[in-house]
């Protein structure tokens, strides 16, 4: 089957479908049906338009390829003609072949149904250019075909017209008159305009509806006399109504409505419609015949189109037999008796429907089984969820009880905290009162935190070295009154020396760098001892400090003399003390850390044992 046959078949199918939809639109009585039918018409038109555009694009590509093939053929013929080795017969044969190829492509262009007149002219112009200049490629011939207007468009149209005249091919008509409507359909439109659309509407709408029906009837070929007669006899010709409903395999329903003068005419019209292509391919067909305005059905049939057609045929034959010779209807030929062949067909149709029913029954049984299994699974899930819900409720109850218990415990703890706070405040008050009483009853130099006690503690930590010194001081205090002057000699980097030698007390240092202290009754003896101690000490380049305390004075004013510096400077200063050339210093404490003279609780000097040299 050729491509043109496919296109023709598609076009015919589109025309049939659109005619069927338009007929349904004319028979539709509800706005929802009309809306659905209009939507189907728009969708069908869009699909047909899209297919037509695709077919046009394909035709343009094929035409371009055909002209390009002709150009290559012409180029080959031109090259062979320039070859001196070819004979005259070969050149003649090449020219004839090229002419046949040209005629074939030209006929294809002129007979194409998808090319517009301007596009035909462009194709013929390209064909002529390929004949004259085969060495140049044509490119995209139809790329700017839509932009060709004015004189250029007329020139292309004239070129196509001359080609039609030269070849004798019939030109396609510029306008095709639409197909005329069926006379029976036009008559049905008149009857519906009178008895369906006309009733219940205002006068202007009725007149417009009747005018439209008359215009369609005139287009279908009815004369004015016939149209007027149909309008005048519409009451007698619309005594019985036929309602037909089809359902395709996708479940979409289509309705048709007809009015007829007799019941037999209604049955005949319904049978003719059921045998038409519109209903023959339907999945399900239902037909109902009743008197106009009556709800009781005179005839009903539903099923496949073949089954309904047979039922309508039998119903029509029955009406003809019941009508008898006294009927006012014109006589018709007797209905032939049923033959075994028709009975066999009817039986085959019934068996086919029975097989379909069995198939539907089996399918429904399978569906029921699937649904039952799904129901069982849902029931199991429901039971599982119910069990989990019960467990969750038990956990929630346990948590609520624990929350209540913990709330009560928290309340008790808060009460205990409040009571404990009250007791704490009471004890703090009692403590503060006791401290105040103790402070009033304790001497100032024995109070914790007083300046006198802090000074005594610093002096003791700076000059008492080890347990032996503490015991000696205690023994000296117990033996008799303390001496007046206390002297201290040592290097200023005693702490660094202790870290270097890894000792905890200054007395554990070697003899040549160990600091020393001693008590004297005479200030001169104390100064001379300090001079000898300084002269014998290994300074290591560090400064030396010397301090003399008068232990008979009050705490805070006991410092008699103090010096710090190199060995020579310290010796010179000590000599000055002995000669009386240096004023006494009245300071409160030594400036070096850890070198405050030790004192006891009463402000007296603690005796230190004399270190052997």
Coordinates of C-alpha atoms in Angstrom, one line a residue:
X1 CA 0.0 0.0 0.0
X2 CA 1.4 3.4 -1.0
X3 CA 1.8 6.4 1.1
X4 CA -0.9 8.2 -0.8
X5 CA -3.3 5.4 0.0
X6 CA -2.4 5.8 3.7
X7 CA -3.1 9.6 3.5
X8 CA -6.3 9.0 1.7
X9 CA -7.4 6.5 4.3
X10 CA -6.5 8.8 7.1
X11 CA -8.4 11.7 5.5
X12 CA -11.4 9.5 4.9
X13 CA -11.3 8.4 8.5
X14 CA -11.0 12.0 9.7
X15 CA -14.0 13.0 7.6
X16 CA -16.1 10.1 8.9
X17 CA -15.1 10.8 12.5
X18 CA -15.8 14.5 12.2
X19 CA -19.2 13.9 10.5
X20 CA -20.1 11.4 13.3
X21 CA -19.2 13.9 16.0
X22 CA -21.1 16.7 14.3
X23 CA -24.1 14.5 14.1
X24 CA -23.8 13.7 17.8
X25 CA -23.5 17.4 18.5
X26 CA -26.7 18.0 16.6
X27 CA -28.5 15.3 18.5
X28 CA -27.1 16.1 22.0
X29 CA -29.7 17.5 24.4
X30 CA -27.6 18.3 27.5
X31 CA -25.0 21.0 27.8
X32 CA -22.5 18.5 29.3
X33 CA -22.8 16.2 26.3
X34 CA -22.4 19.2 23.9
X35 CA -19.3 20.3 25.8
X36 CA -17.8 16.9 25.7
X37 CA -18.5 16.5 22.0
X38 CA -17.0 19.9 21.2
X39 CA -13.9 19.0 23.1
X40 CA -13.6 15.8 21.1
X41 CA -14.0 17.7 17.9
X42 CA -11.3 20.2 18.9
X43 CA -9.0 17.4 19.8
X44 CA -9.7 15.6 16.5
X45 CA -9.1 18.8 14.5
X46 CA -5.8 19.5 16.4
X47 CA -4.6 15.9 15.7
X48 CA -5.5 16.2 12.0
X49 CA -3.8 19.6 11.8
X50 CA -0.7 18.2 13.4
X51 CA -0.6 15.2 11.1
X52 CA -1.1 17.5 8.1
X53 CA 1.8 19.7 9.1
X54 CA 4.0 16.6 9.6
X55 CA 3.0 15.3 6.2
X56 CA 3.7 18.7 4.6
X57 CA 7.2 18.8 6.2
X58 CA 7.9 15.3 5.0
X59 CA 6.7 16.2 1.5
X60 CA 9.0 19.3 1.4
X61 CA 12.0 17.2 2.5
X62 CA 11.3 14.6 -0.1
X63 CA 10.8 17.2 -2.8
X64 CA 14.2 18.8 -1.8
X65 CA 15.9 15.4 -2.0
X66 CA 14.3 14.7 -5.4
X67 CA 15.6 18.0 -6.8
X68 CA 19.0 17.4 -5.3
X69 CA 19.1 14.0 -6.9
X70 CA 18.2 15.5 -10.2
X71 CA 21.0 18.1 -9.8
X72 CA 23.6 15.4 -9.2
X73 CA 22.3 13.5 -12.2
X74 CA 22.6 16.7 -14.3
X75 CA 26.2 17.3 -13.0
X76 CA 27.2 13.7 -14.0
X77 CA 25.7 14.2 -17.5
X78 CA 27.5 17.5 -17.9
X79 CA 30.8 15.9 -16.9
X80 CA 30.3 13.0 -19.3
X81 CA 29.4 15.4 -22.1
X82 CA 32.7 17.2 -21.6
X83 CA 34.6 13.8 -21.9
X84 CA 36.0 13.5 -25.4
X85 CA 36.1 9.8 -25.2
X86 CA 32.3 9.3 -25.2
X87 CA 30.4 8.8 -28.3
X88 CA 27.4 10.8 -29.7
X89 CA 25.0 7.9 -28.8
X90 CA 26.2 8.0 -25.2
X91 CA 25.6 11.7 -25.0
X92 CA 22.1 11.3 -26.6
X93 CA 21.2 8.6 -24.2
X94 CA 22.4 10.7 -21.2
X95 CA 20.3 13.6 -22.4
X96 CA 17.2 11.5 -22.8
X97 CA 17.7 10.0 -19.3
X98 CA 18.1 13.4 -17.8
X99 CA 14.9 14.6 -19.6
X100 CA 13.0 11.7 -18.3
X101 CA 14.3 12.4 -14.8
X102 CA 13.3 16.1 -15.2
X103 CA 9.8 15.1 -16.3
X104 CA 9.4 12.7 -13.4
X105 CA 10.4 15.3 -10.8
X106 CA 8.3 18.0 -12.4
X107 CA 5.2 15.7 -12.4
X108 CA 5.8 14.9 -8.8
X109 CA 5.9 18.6 -7.9
X110 CA 2.8 19.4 -9.9
X111 CA 0.8 16.5 -8.5
X112 CA 1.7 16.9 -4.9
X113 CA -1.3 17.7 -2.7
X114 CA 0.8 19.1 0.2
X115 CA 2.7 21.8 -1.8
X116 CA 1.3 25.3 -2.0
X117 CA 1.3 27.2 -5.4
X118 CA 4.3 29.3 -4.3
X119 CA 6.2 26.3 -3.1
X120 CA 5.5 24.5 -6.5
X121 CA 6.9 27.5 -8.3
X122 CA 10.0 27.5 -6.0
X123 CA 10.5 23.8 -6.7
X124 CA 10.2 24.3 -10.5
X125 CA 12.6 27.3 -10.3
X126 CA 15.1 25.1 -8.4
X127 CA 14.7 22.3 -11.0
X128 CA 15.5 24.8 -13.8
X129 CA 18.5 26.1 -11.9
X130 CA 19.8 22.5 -11.4
X131 CA 19.4 21.9 -15.1
X132 CA 21.4 25.1 -16.1
X133 CA 24.0 25.2 -13.3
X134 CA 24.3 21.6 -11.9
X135 CA 27.6 22.4 -10.3
X136 CA 26.0 24.7 -7.6
X137 CA 24.2 23.2 -4.7
X138 CA 20.6 24.5 -4.2
X139 CA 20.6 24.5 -0.4
X140 CA 17.3 24.8 1.5
X141 CA 14.8 25.7 -1.2
X142 CA 11.8 26.1 1.0
X143 CA 13.5 27.8 4.0
X144 CA 11.9 31.2 3.3
X145 CA 8.8 30.1 1.3
X146 CA 6.5 31.7 3.8
X147 CA 8.1 35.1 3.4
X148 CA 7.7 35.2 -0.4
X149 CA 5.0 37.8 -1.2
X150 CA 4.1 40.4 -3.8
X151 CA 5.7 40.2 -7.3
X152 CA 7.9 37.2 -6.3
X153 CA 4.8 35.2 -5.2
X154 CA 3.0 36.0 -8.5
X155 CA 6.0 35.0 -10.5
X156 CA 6.2 31.6 -8.8
X157 CA 2.5 31.1 -9.2
X158 CA 2.8 32.0 -12.9
X159 CA 5.7 29.6 -13.3
X160 CA 3.6 26.8 -11.8
X161 CA 0.6 27.6 -14.0
X162 CA 2.8 27.5 -17.2
X163 CA 4.1 24.1 -16.1
X164 CA 0.5 22.8 -15.7
X165 CA -0.3 24.1 -19.2
X166 CA 2.8 22.6 -20.8
X167 CA 2.4 19.2 -19.2
X168 CA -1.3 18.9 -19.5
X169 CA -1.8 18.0 -15.8
X170 CA -5.0 19.3 -14.3
X171 CA -4.6 22.1 -11.9
X172 CA -6.1 21.5 -8.4
X173 CA -9.1 23.7 -7.8
X174 CA -8.6 26.7 -5.6
X175 CA -11.8 26.1 -3.7
X176 CA -13.5 22.8 -3.0
X177 CA -17.2 22.9 -2.3
X178 CA -18.0 21.1 0.9
X179 CA -19.9 17.8 0.7
X180 CA -23.7 18.1 0.8
X181 CA -25.4 16.9 3.9
X182 CA -27.7 13.8 3.8
X183 CA -31.3 14.6 3.1
X184 CA -32.5 12.4 5.9
X185 CA -30.1 14.2 8.4
X186 CA -31.5 17.5 7.2
X187 CA -35.1 16.3 7.8
X188 CA -34.2 15.2 11.3
X189 CA -32.6 18.6 11.9
X190 CA -35.9 20.3 11.0
X191 CA -38.0 18.0 13.2
X192 CA -35.6 18.5 16.2
X193 CA -35.7 22.3 15.6
X194 CA -39.5 22.2 15.9
X195 CA -40.0 19.7 18.7
X196 CA -36.8 19.7 20.7
X197 CA -34.9 22.9 20.4
X198 CA -37.9 25.1 19.7
X199 CA -39.9 24.3 22.8
X200 CA -39.0 26.1 26.0
X201 CA -37.1 28.9 24.2
X202 CA -38.0 32.4 23.4
X203 CA -39.2 33.5 20.0
X204 CA -35.9 34.9 18.7
X205 CA -34.1 31.7 19.6
X206 CA -36.8 29.5 18.0
X207 CA -36.6 31.6 14.8
X208 CA -32.8 31.4 14.7
X209 CA -32.9 27.6 15.3
X210 CA -35.5 27.1 12.5
X211 CA -33.5 29.4 10.1
X212 CA -30.3 27.4 10.8
X213 CA -32.2 24.1 10.2
X214 CA -33.7 25.4 6.9
X215 CA -30.3 26.6 5.7
X216 CA -28.7 23.2 6.4
X217 CA -31.6 21.5 4.6
X218 CA -31.2 23.8 1.6
X219 CA -27.5 22.9 1.5
X220 CA -28.4 19.2 1.6
X221 CA -30.5 19.7 -1.6
X222 CA -34.0 20.1 -0.3
X223 CA -36.2 22.6 -2.2
X224 CA -38.1 25.4 -0.5
X225 CA -41.3 23.6 -1.0
X226 CA -39.9 20.5 0.7
X227 CA -38.5 22.5 3.5
X228 CA -41.8 24.3 4.1
X229 CA -43.7 20.9 4.0
X230 CA -41.4 19.4 6.6
X231 CA -41.9 22.4 8.9
X232 CA -45.7 22.1 8.4
X233 CA -45.9 18.3 9.0
X234 CA -43.3 18.2 11.8
X235 CA -46.1 17.4 14.3
X236 CA -47.2 14.3 12.4
X237 CA -43.7 13.2 11.5
X238 CA -42.4 13.4 15.1
X239 CA -44.8 10.9 16.9
X240 CA -42.1 8.4 17.8
X241 CA -38.6 9.1 19.1
X242 CA -35.5 6.9 18.9
X243 CA -32.6 7.2 21.4
X244 CA -29.4 5.5 20.6
X245 CA -26.3 5.3 22.8
X246 CA -22.9 3.9 22.0
X247 CA -20.0 3.2 24.2
X248 CA -16.5 2.7 22.9
X249 CA -13.8 0.5 24.4
X250 CA -12.5 3.4 26.4
X251 CA -15.8 4.0 28.1
X252 CA -16.9 7.2 26.3
X253 CA -20.6 7.4 25.6
X254 CA -22.2 8.9 22.4
X255 CA -25.9 9.6 22.0
X256 CA -28.2 10.1 19.0
X257 CA -31.8 11.2 18.8
X258 CA -34.3 10.8 16.0
X259 CA -38.0 11.6 15.4
X260 CA -40.3 9.6 13.1
X261 CA -43.9 9.4 12.1
X262 CA -44.4 5.7 12.7
X263 CA -43.0 3.0 14.9
X264 CA -41.8 1.0 11.9
X265 CA -40.1 4.0 10.4
X266 CA -38.3 4.6 13.8
X267 CA -37.2 0.9 13.8
X268 CA -36.0 1.1 10.2
X269 CA -34.0 4.3 10.9
X270 CA -32.5 2.8 14.0
X271 CA -31.5 -0.3 12.1
X272 CA -29.9 1.7 9.3
X273 CA -27.9 3.8 11.9
X274 CA -26.8 0.6 13.7
X275 CA -25.5 -0.8 10.4
X276 CA -23.5 2.4 9.6
X277 CA -19.8 2.6 10.2
X278 CA -20.3 4.9 13.2
X279 CA -22.1 2.3 15.2
X280 CA -20.7 -0.9 13.7
X281 CA -17.3 -0.5 15.3
X282 CA -18.7 0.4 18.7
X283 CA -18.1 -1.8 21.8
X284 CA -21.7 -1.5 23.1
X285 CA -24.9 -0.2 21.6
X286 CA -28.2 0.6 23.2
X287 CA -31.5 1.5 21.4
X288 CA -34.8 2.6 22.8
X289 CA -38.0 3.5 20.9
X290 CA -40.9 5.2 22.6
X291 CA -43.8 7.4 21.8
X292 CA -42.9 11.1 22.0
X293 CA -43.5 12.4 25.5
X294 CA -44.0 8.9 27.0
X295 CA -41.6 7.3 29.5
X296 CA -42.6 3.7 28.6
X297 CA -40.3 2.1 26.1
X298 CA -41.9 0.3 23.1
X299 CA -38.6 -1.4 22.3
X300 CA -35.3 -1.7 24.0
X301 CA -32.1 -3.6 23.0
X302 CA -28.6 -3.4 24.3
X303 CA -25.4 -5.3 23.4
X304 CA -23.0 -5.6 20.5
X305 CA -24.0 -3.7 17.3
X306 CA -24.6 -7.0 15.5
X307 CA -27.0 -8.3 18.2
X308 CA -28.9 -5.0 18.3
X309 CA -29.1 -4.9 14.5
X310 CA -30.7 -8.4 14.5
X311 CA -33.1 -7.4 17.3
X312 CA -34.1 -4.3 15.3
X313 CA -34.6 -6.3 12.2
X314 CA -36.9 -8.8 14.0
X315 CA -38.8 -5.9 15.6
X316 CA -39.3 -4.2 12.3
X317 CA -40.6 -7.5 10.7
X318 CA -42.9 -8.0 13.6
X319 CA -44.3 -4.5 13.2
X320 CA -44.9 -5.2 9.5
X321 CA -46.7 -8.4 10.3
X322 CA -48.8 -6.8 13.0
X323 CA -49.7 -3.9 10.7
X324 CA -51.8 -6.1 8.4
X325 CA -53.7 -5.2 5.2
X326 CA -55.9 -2.6 7.0
X327 CA -53.1 -0.4 7.9
X328 CA -52.9 3.0 6.3
X329 CA -49.3 2.6 5.6
X330 CA -48.2 1.8 2.1
X331 CA -47.9 -1.9 1.3
X332 CA -44.5 -3.4 1.4
X333 CA -43.1 -6.7 0.2
X334 CA -43.6 -9.6 2.5
X335 CA -40.8 -10.3 4.8
X336 CA -38.9 -13.5 3.9
X337 CA -39.1 -16.3 6.4
X338 CA -36.1 -17.0 8.5
X339 CA -33.6 -19.3 6.9
X340 CA -31.3 -21.8 8.6
X341 CA -28.4 -19.6 7.6
X342 CA -29.8 -16.6 9.5
X343 CA -30.7 -18.8 12.4
X344 CA -27.1 -20.1 12.4
X345 CA -25.7 -16.6 12.4
X346 CA -28.0 -15.6 15.2
X347 CA -27.0 -18.7 17.2
X348 CA -23.3 -17.9 16.6
X349 CA -23.9 -14.3 17.8
X350 CA -25.6 -15.6 20.9
X351 CA -22.8 -18.1 21.6
X352 CA -20.2 -15.3 21.1
X353 CA -22.0 -13.1 23.6
X354 CA -22.3 -16.0 26.0
X355 CA -18.5 -16.6 25.6
X356 CA -17.9 -12.9 26.3
X357 CA -20.1 -13.1 29.4
X358 CA -18.2 -16.2 30.6
X359 CA -14.9 -14.3 30.0
X360 CA -16.2 -11.4 31.9
X361 CA -17.4 -13.7 34.7
X362 CA -13.9 -15.3 35.0
X363 CA -12.3 -11.9 35.0
X364 CA -14.6 -10.7 37.7
X365 CA -13.9 -13.9 39.7
X366 CA -10.2 -13.2 39.4
X367 CA -10.7 -9.6 40.5
X368 CA -12.7 -10.8 43.4
X369 CA -9.9 -13.1 44.4
X370 CA -7.4 -10.3 44.2
X371 CA -9.7 -8.0 46.2
X372 CA -10.2 -10.8 48.8
X373 CA -6.5 -11.2 49.2
X374 CA -6.1 -7.5 49.6
X375 CA -8.9 -7.5 52.2
X376 CA -7.1 -10.2 54.1
X377 CA -3.9 -8.3 54.1
X378 CA -5.7 -5.1 55.2
X379 CA -7.4 -7.0 58.0
X380 CA -4.0 -8.4 59.2
X381 CA -2.5 -4.9 59.0
X382 CA -5.5 -3.6 61.0
X383 CA -5.0 -6.3 63.7
X384 CA -1.3 -5.5 63.9
X385 CA -2.0 -1.8 64.2
X386 CA -4.6 -2.5 66.9
X387 CA -2.1 -4.6 68.8
X388 CA 0.6 -1.9 68.5
X389 CA -2.0 0.7 69.6
X390 CA -2.8 -1.4 72.8
X391 CA 0.9 -1.6 73.5
X392 CA 1.4 2.1 73.0
X393 CA -1.6 2.8 75.3
X394 CA 0.0 0.6 78.0
X395 CA 3.3 2.4 77.7
X396 CA 1.5 5.8 77.8
X397 CA -0.3 4.7 81.0
X398 CA 3.0 3.6 82.6
X399 CA 4.6 6.9 81.7
X400 CA 1.6 8.8 83.1
X401 CA 2.0 6.9 86.4
X402 CA 5.7 7.5 86.5
X403 CA 5.1 11.2 85.7
X404 CA 2.6 11.5 88.6
X405 CA 5.0 9.7 91.0
X406 CA 7.9 11.9 89.9
X407 CA 5.7 15.0 90.3
X408 CA 4.9 14.1 93.9
X409 CA 8.6 13.4 94.6
X410 CA 9.6 16.7 93.0
X411 CA 7.0 18.5 95.2
X412 CA 8.5 16.9 98.3
X413 CA 12.0 17.8 97.2
X414 CA 11.0 21.4 96.7
X415 CA 9.5 21.5 100.2
X416 CA 12.8 20.1 101.5
X417 CA 14.8 22.6 99.6
X418 CA 12.7 25.4 101.1
X419 CA 13.1 24.0 104.6
X420 CA 16.9 23.5 104.1
X421 CA 17.2 27.1 102.9
X422 CA 15.5 28.4 106.0
X423 CA 17.8 26.3 108.2
X424 CA 20.8 27.4 106.2
X425 CA 19.9 31.1 106.7
X426 CA 19.5 30.4 110.5
X427 CA 22.8 28.7 110.7
X428 CA 24.5 31.5 108.8
X429 CA 23.1 34.0 111.1
X430 CA 24.3 32.1 114.1
X431 CA 27.8 31.7 112.5
X432 CA 28.1 35.4 111.8
X433 CA 27.1 36.2 115.4
X434 CA 29.7 33.7 116.8
X435 CA 32.4 35.1 114.5
X436 CA 31.7 38.6 115.7
X437 CA 31.9 37.5 119.3
X438 CA 35.2 35.6 118.7
X439 CA 36.7 38.6 116.9
X440 CA 35.8 40.9 119.8
X441 CA 37.4 38.5 122.4
X442 CA 40.7 37.7 120.3
X443 CA 43.7 40.1 120.4
X444 CA 44.4 41.8 117.1
X445 CA 47.8 40.2 116.5
X446 CA 46.1 36.7 116.9
X447 CA 43.1 37.3 114.7
X448 CA 43.1 35.5 111.4
X449 CA 43.6 37.9 108.5
X450 CA 45.0 40.8 110.6
X451 CA 48.0 42.8 109.2
X452 CA 50.1 42.0 112.3
X453 CA 49.6 38.3 112.0
X454 CA 50.2 38.3 108.3
X455 CA 53.6 40.2 108.8
X456 CA 54.7 37.7 111.4
X457 CA 53.8 34.8 109.2
X458 CA 55.8 36.2 106.3
X459 CA 58.8 36.8 108.5
X460 CA 58.6 33.3 109.9
X461 CA 58.4 31.7 106.4
X462 CA 61.3 33.7 105.2
X463 CA 63.8 32.9 108.0
X464 CA 62.7 29.7 109.5
X465 CA 64.3 26.9 107.4
X466 CA 63.3 23.4 108.3
X467 CA 62.2 21.6 111.5
X468 CA 65.6 22.1 113.1
X469 CA 65.4 25.8 113.1
X470 CA 61.8 25.7 114.4
X471 CA 62.9 23.5 117.3
X472 CA 65.9 25.7 118.0
X473 CA 63.8 28.9 118.0
X474 CA 61.4 27.3 120.4
X475 CA 64.3 26.3 122.7
X476 CA 65.7 29.8 122.6
X477 CA 62.3 31.3 123.5
X478 CA 62.1 29.0 126.5
X479 CA 65.7 29.5 127.6
X480 CA 65.6 33.3 128.2
X481 CA 65.1 36.7 126.7
X482 CA 65.7 37.2 123.0
X483 CA 68.7 39.3 121.7
X484 CA 68.1 42.7 120.3
X485 CA 69.6 42.6 116.8
X486 CA 69.0 40.0 114.1
X487 CA 70.9 40.0 110.9
X488 CA 70.2 38.2 107.6
X489 CA 72.6 37.6 104.7
X490 CA 71.7 35.8 101.4
X491 CA 71.6 36.0 97.6
X492 CA 68.6 37.5 96.0
X493 CA 68.2 34.4 93.8
X494 CA 67.6 32.0 96.6
X495 CA 64.4 30.6 95.1
X496 CA 66.2 29.9 91.8
X497 CA 69.1 28.2 93.6
X498 CA 66.6 26.0 95.4
X499 CA 65.0 24.9 92.1
X500 CA 68.4 24.3 90.5
X501 CA 69.6 22.1 93.4
X502 CA 66.2 20.4 94.0
X503 CA 65.9 21.3 97.7
X504 CA 62.8 22.4 99.7
X505 CA 64.6 24.6 102.3
X506 CA 67.4 27.2 102.0
X507 CA 69.4 25.4 104.7
X508 CA 69.8 22.4 102.4
X509 CA 71.8 24.4 99.9
X510 CA 75.7 24.1 99.8
X511 CA 77.6 26.1 102.4
X512 CA 79.1 28.6 100.0
X513 CA 75.7 29.8 98.7
X514 CA 73.5 29.0 101.7
X515 CA 71.8 32.1 103.2
X516 CA 72.5 32.8 106.9
X517 CA 71.0 34.7 109.9
X518 CA 72.1 35.3 113.5
X519 CA 71.0 37.3 116.6
X520 CA 73.3 39.7 118.5
X521 CA 73.1 42.0 121.4
X522 CA 75.3 44.6 119.8
X523 CA 74.6 46.2 116.4
X524 CA 78.3 46.4 115.7
X525 CA 78.7 42.7 116.2
X526 CA 75.8 42.0 113.9
X527 CA 77.3 44.2 111.2
X528 CA 80.8 42.7 111.5
X529 CA 79.3 39.2 111.2
X530 CA 77.4 40.2 108.2
X531 CA 80.6 41.6 106.6
X532 CA 82.5 38.3 107.1
X533 CA 79.6 36.2 105.8
X534 CA 79.3 38.3 102.7
X535 CA 83.0 38.1 102.0
X536 CA 83.0 34.3 102.3
X537 CA 79.8 33.7 100.1
X538 CA 80.0 32.6 96.5
X539 CA 77.9 35.2 94.8
X540 CA 78.1 33.6 91.3
X541 CA 77.7 37.1 89.8
X542 CA 74.3 37.6 91.6
X543 CA 73.4 40.4 94.0
X544 CA 73.5 40.0 97.8
X545 CA 71.1 41.5 100.3
X546 CA 71.7 42.2 103.9
X547 CA 69.2 43.3 106.6
X548 CA 69.5 44.2 110.3
X549 CA 66.4 44.2 112.5
X550 CA 65.9 45.8 115.9
X551 CA 63.7 43.3 117.7
X552 CA 63.0 45.6 120.6
X553 CA 60.8 47.9 118.5
X554 CA 57.2 47.4 117.5
X555 CA 56.2 45.2 114.6
X556 CA 56.3 47.2 111.4
X557 CA 59.2 49.5 112.4
X558 CA 62.0 46.9 113.3
X559 CA 64.0 47.3 110.1
X560 CA 67.3 49.0 111.1
X561 CA 69.5 48.8 108.1
X562 CA 69.1 47.2 104.6
X563 CA 71.2 47.0 101.5
X564 CA 71.3 45.1 98.2
X565 CA 73.8 44.9 95.4
X566 CA 77.1 43.4 94.3
X567 CA 79.6 42.0 96.8
X568 CA 81.8 45.1 96.8
X569 CA 78.9 47.5 97.1
X570 CA 77.4 45.6 100.0
X571 CA 80.8 45.4 101.8
X572 CA 81.2 49.1 101.4
X573 CA 77.7 49.8 102.7
X574 CA 78.2 47.6 105.7
X575 CA 81.6 49.4 106.5
X576 CA 79.7 52.6 106.3
X577 CA 77.2 51.3 108.9
X578 CA 80.1 50.5 111.2
X579 CA 81.6 53.9 110.8
X580 CA 78.2 55.6 111.3
X581 CA 78.2 57.2 107.8
X582 CA 74.9 55.7 106.6
X583 CA 71.6 56.8 108.0
X584 CA 69.4 54.2 109.5
X585 CA 66.3 53.1 107.5
X586 CA 63.0 52.9 109.1
X587 CA 60.9 50.7 106.7
X588 CA 58.2 48.2 107.3
X589 CA 59.5 45.2 105.4
X590 CA 62.2 44.0 103.1
X591 CA 61.6 44.4 99.4
X592 CA 62.8 40.9 98.5
X593 CA 60.3 38.1 98.6
X594 CA 60.8 35.6 101.5
X595 CA 63.4 37.7 103.4
X596 CA 61.2 39.3 106.1
X597 CA 62.8 38.6 109.6
X598 CA 60.9 36.0 111.5
X599 CA 59.0 37.2 114.6
X600 CA 56.9 35.4 117.1
X601 CA 53.3 36.1 118.1
X602 CA 54.4 38.8 120.6
X603 CA 56.4 40.7 118.0
X604 CA 59.8 39.3 119.3
X605 CA 62.6 37.8 117.2
X606 CA 62.8 34.1 117.0
X607 CA 66.4 33.0 117.8
X608 CA 68.2 31.2 115.0
X609 CA 71.1 28.8 115.6
X610 CA 74.5 30.0 114.5
X611 CA 75.7 28.2 111.4
X612 CA 79.2 26.7 111.6
X613 CA 81.5 28.0 109.0

